[in-house]
XYZ file of C-alpha atoms in Angstrom:
565
model
C -67.928 -13.845 -50.279
C -65.896 -10.910 -48.699
C -62.364 -11.237 -48.118
C -61.399 -10.756 -44.727
C -57.810 -8.963 -44.442
C -55.379 -9.907 -41.835
C -55.486 -7.222 -39.007
C -52.157 -5.163 -39.154
C -50.047 -5.353 -36.171
C -50.083 -1.771 -34.272
C -47.463 0.308 -34.757
C -44.881 1.041 -31.917
C -44.474 4.382 -29.969
C -40.654 3.652 -29.726
C -38.084 1.404 -30.762
C -34.793 1.524 -28.429
C -31.508 0.341 -29.929
C -28.862 -1.036 -27.937
C -25.428 -1.328 -28.817
C -23.869 -1.022 -32.368
C -20.320 -2.347 -32.915
C -18.846 -0.581 -35.761
C -17.042 -3.264 -38.004
C -13.651 -3.538 -36.724
C -12.043 -3.245 -40.171
C -13.775 0.111 -40.734
C -12.815 1.270 -37.113
C -9.023 0.006 -37.563
C -8.986 1.823 -40.865
C -10.073 4.971 -39.287
C -7.197 4.737 -36.517
C -4.742 3.698 -39.262
C -5.111 7.179 -40.905
C -3.571 8.478 -37.861
C -0.450 6.434 -38.361
C 0.288 3.103 -36.947
C 2.949 4.964 -34.690
C -0.098 6.740 -33.002
C -1.099 6.216 -29.640
C -4.358 5.200 -30.539
C -3.497 2.642 -33.002
C -0.872 1.194 -30.845
C -3.522 0.681 -27.867
C -5.601 -1.028 -30.569
C -2.859 -3.329 -31.718
C -3.548 -5.205 -28.083
C -6.970 -6.241 -29.522
C -6.282 -8.084 -32.677
C -3.673 -10.591 -34.458
C -2.878 -10.466 -37.996
C -2.786 -14.235 -39.361
C -2.327 -14.599 -43.061
C -3.361 -11.102 -43.744
C -6.425 -11.204 -41.952
C -6.553 -8.874 -38.713
C -8.819 -10.542 -36.271
C -10.258 -9.271 -33.043
C -10.116 -12.060 -30.122
C -13.863 -12.955 -30.868
C -13.003 -13.466 -34.504
C -10.010 -15.581 -33.439
C -12.340 -17.657 -30.980
C -14.959 -18.121 -33.469
C -12.056 -19.208 -35.928
C -10.480 -21.521 -33.786
C -14.042 -23.276 -33.167
C -14.690 -23.692 -36.791
C -11.259 -25.186 -37.235
C -11.489 -27.521 -34.595
C -14.863 -29.119 -35.837
C -14.788 -29.024 -39.751
C -17.693 -31.564 -40.048
C -20.272 -29.087 -38.323
C -21.840 -26.034 -39.539
C -21.077 -22.829 -37.450
C -23.458 -20.381 -38.690
C -23.086 -16.397 -38.266
C -26.074 -16.722 -36.100
C -24.389 -18.752 -33.343
C -21.190 -17.151 -33.320
C -19.830 -16.040 -30.073
C -20.377 -12.351 -29.568
C -20.259 -10.286 -26.400
C -22.819 -7.829 -27.312
C -25.236 -11.166 -27.046
C -25.940 -10.269 -23.454
C -29.087 -8.179 -23.224
C -28.170 -4.679 -23.427
C -29.107 -3.186 -19.991
C -29.793 0.292 -21.171
C -32.075 -0.832 -23.962
C -34.049 -3.325 -21.748
C -34.498 -0.834 -19.050
C -35.514 2.207 -21.123
C -37.815 -0.132 -22.914
C -39.527 -0.941 -19.637
C -39.493 2.440 -18.368
C -41.423 3.510 -21.284
C -43.809 0.771 -21.147
C -44.578 1.450 -17.353
C -45.816 4.913 -18.687
C -48.270 3.416 -21.243
C -46.081 3.608 -24.172
C -45.877 0.638 -26.873
C -42.175 -0.208 -27.037
C -39.857 -2.701 -28.001
C -36.040 -3.030 -28.367
C -33.153 -4.135 -30.856
C -30.146 -5.402 -28.703
C -27.336 -5.748 -31.308
C -27.896 -3.542 -34.161
C -25.282 -5.161 -36.518
C -27.118 -8.548 -36.168
C -30.777 -7.306 -36.097
C -30.904 -4.790 -39.216
C -33.935 -7.026 -40.884
C -35.970 -6.831 -37.461
C -35.447 -3.203 -37.086
C -36.382 -2.897 -40.736
C -39.607 -4.592 -40.159
C -40.358 -2.364 -37.135
C -39.499 0.686 -39.359
C -42.125 -0.658 -42.094
C -44.856 -0.185 -39.490
C -44.097 3.435 -38.904
C -43.326 3.908 -35.412
C -43.329 7.393 -33.666
C -39.616 7.325 -32.672
C -36.689 5.530 -32.529
C -34.021 5.884 -29.218
C -30.663 5.303 -29.747
C -28.491 4.739 -26.483
C -25.040 5.759 -26.416
C -23.594 4.175 -23.265
C -20.515 2.363 -24.617
C -19.822 5.045 -27.317
C -17.160 7.743 -27.119
C -17.315 8.664 -30.681
C -20.242 9.792 -33.197
C -19.455 7.097 -35.957
C -21.646 4.515 -34.445
C -24.868 6.776 -34.035
C -23.921 8.103 -37.619
C -24.083 4.619 -38.865
C -27.506 3.859 -37.329
C -29.223 6.965 -38.202
C -28.248 6.381 -41.714
C -29.879 2.895 -41.890
C -33.260 4.060 -40.087
C -33.371 7.156 -42.679
C -33.076 4.708 -45.528
C -35.945 2.711 -44.269
C -38.091 5.488 -42.948
C -37.587 9.209 -43.478
C -40.456 10.364 -41.273
C -39.620 8.615 -38.012
C -38.172 10.758 -35.386
C -34.835 9.909 -34.064
C -33.800 10.647 -30.363
C -30.168 9.829 -29.433
C -29.298 10.209 -25.549
C -26.844 8.686 -22.897
C -23.409 9.411 -22.024
C -22.017 10.596 -25.406
C -24.399 13.382 -25.758
C -24.106 14.406 -21.746
C -20.329 14.658 -22.501
C -20.932 16.764 -25.499
C -23.172 19.156 -23.653
C -21.051 19.384 -20.822
C -17.621 19.711 -22.835
C -18.723 22.316 -25.411
C -20.271 25.639 -25.645
C -23.615 25.758 -27.440
C -22.286 26.348 -31.007
C -19.654 23.701 -30.831
C -22.224 21.350 -28.841
C -24.448 21.953 -31.941
C -21.884 21.132 -34.341
C -20.908 17.753 -32.474
C -24.711 16.611 -32.527
C -25.908 17.428 -35.794
C -23.339 15.723 -37.219
C -25.071 12.525 -36.014
C -28.177 13.470 -37.856
C -30.948 12.703 -35.437
C -33.628 14.964 -34.488
C -33.549 15.350 -30.932
C -30.768 15.101 -28.377
C -31.380 14.248 -24.519
C -28.839 15.990 -22.611
C -29.652 14.720 -18.997
C -27.034 12.168 -17.939
C -30.039 9.969 -16.753
C -32.498 10.835 -19.346
C -35.267 7.979 -19.056
C -37.877 10.440 -17.944
C -37.206 13.014 -20.610
C -37.414 10.218 -23.161
C -40.673 9.125 -22.012
C -41.820 13.019 -22.122
C -40.505 13.176 -25.799
C -41.991 10.292 -27.111
C -45.423 11.118 -25.133
C -45.107 14.644 -26.654
C -44.588 13.386 -30.368
C -47.198 10.911 -29.975
C -50.061 13.710 -28.828
C -48.422 16.581 -31.213
C -47.128 18.389 -28.348
C -44.535 21.064 -28.036
C -40.803 20.048 -27.468
C -39.987 23.421 -26.135
C -41.715 22.569 -22.783
C -39.726 19.568 -22.054
C -36.489 19.950 -20.400
C -33.107 18.638 -20.931
C -33.132 18.545 -24.558
C -31.760 19.848 -27.660
C -33.315 19.972 -31.278
C -33.398 22.266 -34.695
C -36.487 24.290 -35.152
C -36.761 25.887 -38.360
C -33.010 26.396 -38.566
C -32.745 27.514 -34.997
C -30.829 25.055 -32.585
C -32.935 25.000 -29.394
C -31.484 23.779 -26.068
C -34.175 23.623 -23.276
C -33.756 24.505 -19.490
C -31.713 21.635 -17.592
C -33.618 19.879 -14.828
C -32.312 17.257 -12.923
C -33.643 13.728 -12.996
C -33.991 11.699 -9.838
C -35.516 8.329 -10.875
C -35.935 5.918 -8.202
C -34.288 2.801 -8.723
C -36.691 0.841 -6.307
C -39.749 1.872 -8.615
C -37.875 1.205 -11.950
C -36.206 -2.249 -11.396
C -36.323 -4.516 -14.055
C -39.111 -7.404 -14.390
C -37.250 -9.860 -16.242
C -40.078 -12.276 -16.518
C -41.734 -9.446 -18.790
C -39.484 -10.377 -21.633
C -39.004 -13.620 -23.629
C -36.603 -15.935 -21.952
C -35.155 -17.334 -25.289
C -34.351 -13.857 -26.441
C -32.373 -12.897 -23.084
C -30.326 -16.059 -22.914
C -28.310 -17.113 -19.928
C -26.227 -14.314 -18.784
C -27.862 -11.089 -17.669
C -26.493 -7.904 -16.495
C -27.895 -5.637 -14.205
C -27.385 -2.977 -11.468
C -28.120 -2.251 -7.630
C -26.839 1.190 -7.657
C -26.314 4.437 -9.696
C -22.932 6.528 -9.742
C -19.814 5.842 -7.611
C -19.271 6.597 -3.783
C -15.285 7.470 -4.802
C -13.914 10.396 -6.712
C -10.875 9.103 -8.554
C -9.029 11.867 -10.244
C -8.973 10.223 -13.584
C -12.754 9.562 -13.831
C -15.766 11.954 -14.533
C -18.503 9.573 -13.562
C -19.591 10.845 -10.304
C -19.999 14.122 -11.766
C -22.208 12.950 -14.488
C -23.930 10.531 -12.406
C -24.628 12.590 -9.253
C -24.720 11.253 -5.576
C -24.393 7.448 -5.324
C -28.025 6.175 -5.078
C -28.710 2.529 -3.588
C -31.629 0.423 -4.523
C -33.155 -1.446 -1.539
C -32.072 -4.987 -0.846
C -35.845 -5.940 -1.305
C -35.962 -4.458 -4.898
C -32.405 -6.441 -5.678
C -34.315 -9.563 -4.620
C -37.498 -8.958 -6.613
C -35.245 -8.369 -9.655
C -33.141 -11.580 -8.997
C -36.305 -13.513 -8.644
C -37.771 -12.454 -11.839
C -34.457 -13.862 -13.325
C -34.766 -17.044 -11.661
C -38.462 -17.235 -13.197
C -36.878 -17.259 -16.553
C -35.732 -20.793 -15.845
C -32.483 -20.372 -17.798
C -30.312 -17.701 -16.201
C -27.081 -18.868 -15.046
C -25.179 -15.821 -14.696
C -25.604 -12.445 -13.412
C -23.341 -9.553 -14.079
C -23.573 -6.484 -11.717
C -22.118 -3.595 -13.226
C -22.116 -1.142 -10.301
C -19.028 0.564 -10.042
C -18.861 0.181 -6.313
C -21.140 -3.189 -6.059
C -19.461 -3.751 -1.969
C -19.872 -0.284 -1.123
C -21.318 0.090 1.771
C -19.778 -3.088 3.255
C -22.786 -3.843 5.523
C -25.123 -3.664 2.331
C -22.990 -5.813 0.365
C -22.892 -8.499 3.032
C -26.672 -8.386 3.270
C -27.082 -8.736 -0.588
C -24.796 -11.868 -0.288
C -26.735 -13.260 2.643
C -29.944 -12.416 0.432
C -28.714 -14.479 -2.559
C -27.586 -17.408 -0.415
C -30.775 -17.494 1.437
C -32.844 -17.769 -2.038
C -30.519 -20.226 -3.301
C -30.397 -18.540 -6.802
C -27.622 -20.763 -7.973
C -26.357 -17.792 -10.365
C -22.834 -17.541 -10.900
C -22.092 -13.554 -10.783
C -19.555 -11.227 -11.392
C -18.825 -7.667 -10.469
C -16.477 -4.931 -9.916
C -14.943 -5.125 -6.564
C -13.026 -2.658 -4.373
C -10.476 -4.548 -2.180
C -10.138 -1.476 0.332
C -13.692 -2.238 1.223
C -13.881 -6.016 2.112
C -13.111 -8.001 4.982
C -12.571 -12.044 5.285
C -16.277 -12.290 6.287
C -17.493 -10.372 3.036
C -15.163 -12.736 0.722
C -16.772 -16.035 2.442
C -20.183 -14.567 1.767
C -19.250 -14.035 -1.940
C -17.904 -17.246 -2.699
C -21.028 -19.066 -1.096
C -23.342 -16.927 -3.039
C -21.786 -17.910 -6.023
C -19.210 -15.077 -7.183
C -16.788 -16.568 -9.787
C -14.921 -13.525 -10.949
C -14.137 -9.697 -10.075
C -12.926 -6.775 -11.951
C -10.547 -4.887 -9.860
C -9.714 -1.375 -10.838
C -6.369 -1.432 -9.329
C -4.843 1.363 -11.639
C -1.121 1.593 -10.386
C 1.184 -0.722 -8.286
C 2.897 2.759 -6.981
C 1.446 4.117 -3.663
C 2.598 7.691 -5.081
C 0.438 7.347 -8.365
C -2.410 5.859 -6.338
C -2.266 9.100 -4.061
C -2.297 11.210 -7.332
C -5.221 9.341 -8.458
C -7.020 9.662 -5.319
C -7.618 6.037 -5.017
C -9.048 4.897 -1.488
C -7.181 1.750 -1.687
C -3.514 0.667 -0.635
C -1.062 -1.606 -2.159
C -1.317 -3.937 1.055
C -5.045 -3.786 0.539
C -5.001 -4.871 -3.188
C -2.377 -7.423 -2.131
C -4.326 -9.107 0.712
C -7.640 -8.808 -1.629
C -5.932 -10.833 -4.434
C -4.615 -13.391 -2.233
C -7.917 -13.903 -0.285
C -9.954 -14.130 -3.583
C -7.704 -16.510 -5.131
C -7.986 -18.791 -2.094
C -11.749 -18.749 -2.544
C -11.504 -19.699 -6.324
C -12.802 -16.026 -7.722
C -11.266 -15.231 -10.778
C -9.409 -11.853 -10.816
C -9.094 -9.332 -13.619
C -6.779 -6.278 -12.992
C -7.116 -3.078 -14.669
C -3.963 -0.592 -14.655
C -3.441 2.951 -15.987
C -0.115 3.813 -17.319
C 1.332 7.506 -17.687
C -0.869 9.379 -15.324
C 0.545 12.494 -13.989
C 3.476 11.888 -11.996
C 4.289 8.459 -13.769
C 7.809 7.721 -14.330
C 9.815 4.451 -15.120
C 10.448 3.760 -11.566
C 6.482 3.935 -10.756
C 5.621 1.744 -13.579
C 8.587 -0.729 -12.281
C 6.513 -0.955 -8.992
C 3.174 -1.686 -11.035
C 5.323 -4.399 -12.925
C 6.298 -5.990 -9.569
C 2.935 -5.849 -8.380
C 1.440 -7.777 -10.972
C 4.110 -10.292 -10.786
C 3.955 -10.618 -7.408
C -0.100 -10.798 -6.969
C -0.243 -13.234 -10.352
C -3.967 -11.549 -11.008
C -5.553 -14.286 -13.438
C -5.936 -11.379 -16.006
C -4.931 -7.950 -16.443
C -4.841 -5.263 -18.952
C -2.515 -1.592 -18.684
C -3.526 1.075 -21.145
C -2.309 4.626 -21.396
C -4.055 7.489 -19.121
C -6.553 9.087 -21.391
C -6.528 12.982 -21.065
C -10.279 13.738 -20.634
C -11.627 17.226 -19.924
C -13.990 17.365 -17.050
C -12.193 15.083 -14.707
C -10.467 16.055 -11.509
C -6.880 15.945 -12.554
C -7.702 18.082 -15.584
C -8.353 21.014 -13.378
C -4.486 20.324 -12.299
C -2.790 20.990 -15.518
C -0.579 23.838 -14.311
C 0.407 21.678 -11.260
C 1.434 18.414 -13.522
C 2.225 20.475 -16.571
C -0.382 18.777 -18.563
C -0.728 19.574 -22.263
C -2.593 17.762 -25.109
C -5.831 15.669 -24.711
C -7.096 12.325 -25.209
C -4.578 9.848 -26.564
C -1.910 12.312 -26.993
C -0.637 14.231 -24.255
C 2.222 15.223 -22.098
C 3.061 16.302 -18.580
C 6.188 16.847 -16.454
C 7.171 13.518 -16.028
C 6.012 11.518 -19.020
C 4.477 11.708 -22.321
C 1.919 9.607 -24.150
C 4.564 7.940 -26.553
C 6.653 6.685 -23.726
C 3.419 5.515 -21.799
C 2.806 3.397 -24.726
C 6.210 1.913 -25.049
C 6.247 0.954 -21.474
C 2.774 -0.605 -21.881
C 4.278 -2.815 -24.792
C 7.394 -3.692 -22.470
C 5.170 -4.668 -19.782
C 3.208 -6.992 -21.848
C 5.855 -8.672 -23.482
C 7.845 -8.900 -20.201
C 4.919 -10.273 -17.562
C 4.192 -14.159 -17.647
C 2.725 -14.427 -14.430
C -0.597 -12.999 -15.473
C -2.466 -13.096 -18.892
C -3.396 -10.223 -20.831
C -7.181 -9.584 -21.568
C -7.917 -7.768 -24.860
C -10.441 -4.877 -24.724
C -12.226 -5.003 -28.227
C -15.490 -6.740 -27.917
C -13.825 -9.098 -25.236
C -13.033 -7.737 -21.812
C -13.710 -9.002 -18.738
C -17.474 -9.211 -19.227
C -17.071 -11.679 -21.932
C -16.145 -14.317 -19.874
C -19.823 -14.680 -17.916
C -21.213 -14.670 -21.448
C -19.129 -17.711 -22.536
C -19.840 -19.648 -19.367
C -23.427 -19.368 -20.472
C -22.350 -20.683 -24.013
C -20.883 -23.607 -22.251
C -16.803 -22.890 -22.047
C -15.901 -23.120 -18.743
C -13.018 -20.672 -16.838
C -10.377 -23.341 -17.236
C -11.143 -23.854 -20.963
C -10.931 -20.164 -21.483
C -7.805 -19.539 -19.734
C -5.999 -22.526 -21.638
C -7.336 -20.518 -24.685
C -6.081 -17.323 -23.682
C -2.550 -18.656 -22.927
C -1.895 -19.300 -26.655
C -3.968 -16.311 -27.372
C -1.523 -14.332 -25.450
C 1.560 -15.796 -27.337
C -0.179 -14.930 -30.599
C -0.478 -11.489 -29.582
C 3.190 -11.305 -28.405
C 4.134 -12.005 -32.109
C 2.278 -8.691 -32.991
C 3.627 -6.366 -30.311
C 7.274 -7.870 -30.397
C 7.326 -7.310 -34.258
C 8.361 -10.842 -34.902
C 9.915 -11.292 -38.364
C 7.252 -12.428 -40.794
C 8.573 -15.936 -41.598
C 9.251 -16.614 -38.010
C 6.006 -15.217 -37.216
C 3.773 -17.455 -39.617
C 5.569 -20.444 -38.317
C 4.996 -19.985 -34.680
C 1.478 -19.078 -35.559
C 0.429 -22.256 -37.237
C 1.948 -24.169 -33.876
C -0.137 -21.943 -31.844
C -3.446 -22.017 -33.648
C -2.815 -26.101 -34.004
C -2.714 -25.863 -30.060
C -5.701 -23.637 -29.733
C -7.813 -26.043 -32.083
C -6.751 -29.137 -29.655
C -8.146 -27.100 -26.744
C -11.529 -26.320 -28.410
C -11.958 -29.393 -29.735
C -13.372 -31.054 -26.499
C -15.479 -27.921 -25.775
C -19.578 -28.501 -25.973
C -20.957 -25.336 -26.801
C -24.205 -24.710 -25.819
C -26.016 -23.510 -29.157
C -27.420 -19.846 -29.720
C -30.384 -19.017 -27.589
C -33.071 -19.689 -30.244
C -31.845 -16.909 -32.966
C -34.961 -17.146 -34.414
C -37.068 -15.954 -31.802
C -36.661 -12.406 -32.543
C -37.772 -12.640 -36.018
C -40.801 -14.848 -35.132
C -41.701 -12.526 -32.234
C -41.658 -9.680 -34.785
C -44.023 -11.145 -37.327
C-alpha cells in the first residue's frame, strides 16, 4: 500500500508585515543614552510611570490594574489590551491590492505578537516580505523585523516602503540615502510616497525572474552598485482599490476597524510636510465609502470605525452627505475621526451625532491667534471655541492636540494656550514640543525666525527646545480642567479600541483621572517616599474602578494560527 503524503500548502508570493512597536524598555534605554534631561527623553516621560522600579506605559498600567482587580482570573498575554490589535490599515490595504493583481498574499498585523505565524510563513519560502513603515520615524523597528526574517529564511527578498523610506529619499542625497536605507538590511526599497503599484510590480518581477531596473520608484543594490530607478508618480484610484472587508476573516479583524475616504490633506500647515508627500487631496466617491462600510457590516461584529482622513469633514457638503449616507444605512457603528472646527456648522454637528460619531481628534495646535497665523492654520480661536462647545452639547468626546515652541512662541502665547484649554475644557489633550523637521514649509523660513538645530533640539528667536519642554511640564501640572492623554501605544485612537473590548467612555475617563495623578508624581518629581505612598492609594482606586468592568475577550487569538496551518 502506497502512503499518500498530505499536499503541502502553496507558498505565498508576498507576506505584508504591518506594525512593530519596539519593546518600550529598549526604546526607553535608547533615549536615556541621550540623557534624562534631553528633550526626547523628557517627551517620553509623559508616556510612562515608574512603580516599584518598573517603568510601565499606560497600556501596561491598564493591563496591570486589570490583573490586580481580578486575582481569581487568568489574564493571558494573548488577551491583553493593546492598541496595535486594530487591523493595520496599510497591511490590509496592500494585501488586497496585491491580491487583486493575481498575487497570493497574506499579512502579519502585529509583528511582536505574531512571530510564530510569520516563522511558519517563512518556512514555506514566500517570494517576498513587504514591510510597511507608516508609523515609523526611525529605522530600529525595520532593522528588528529584517533580522528576524533573515534568521528564519535567508533567501526571501525583503522589500521596505512607506513614509520612512520616502522621507529618507526626499531628505538625503544619493549616498546619504544609501547609508540610511542599507542600515535596515533589506533588499529593495520603494521610494514612491504611495508605492502600492510599485510594490505589486516588484513582487511580480521577482516571481517572473524579471529585471528590477525596469521598475520605477525603487532603490536596490546590484553587485555592489546602488541603483535608484527613475521616479514615476503613482495615481492609484481610491474608488477602484477600496477594501472589501468581507474578504477577510471576522474573527481576526475584531470589533474596531480603521479606514480612509481620502488621501492627503486640503490644508498647508507650515509645520507639516504631509501634503507635499501625498500630493493633491483625492476623495473617494461616497458610493465607494458606502460599499466599504457595507462590507464591514457584513462581517457581523464591527462596532467601531475609525476614519483616519486628515480632513474627514472637508469639503463640508461631502461630509454632510457621508453622514446622511451612514444614517440612511443604519450601520449602528460608533465612529471616530479627525475633525476641523473651521469647516463645520450646526447641521454638520447634528448629522455627526445622529450618524454615530462618539469622538473627534482636534488638531488645535495653539490657543494663540498669532501662533495659528505663523502655523498657517485655517481656523480661528473663536471657531475652535464654538466647535468644542457644540461637540460637547452633542456628547461627542474631544481630544485637543497642541504644539509648544513653534517659531514665534513666547511665554505669553503659551499662557494663551493654557487659558484656552482651561476655558474650553476639552475632554482630553496633549501638548508636545515642536519638532523641527526638514522639508516642512516652516523649515524654509529659518532665516526669518532665526531657526537653528533640528528634530527635538532647536532654537529660534523667541524660544529654545529646553524652554519649550519646561513649559509643557508646567502646563501638565497646572491644568486640571482637562485630562492628559499619553502617546506611546495609547493616544486618542486607543479609545475606540477599548470600546470594542468592553470599556466604556466614562469608565476610561475614571481610569485616566487616576492615571493623570500617577503621571503627575513623575513629572512633578515628588520625593520617593511620598510618591510610593500616593502610588499605592491611586492604584487602589484604579483597581476599584476596573473591578466592575466587563471585558469582551480577545477576538479568538488562535484564529490566525489555525488559518496558517
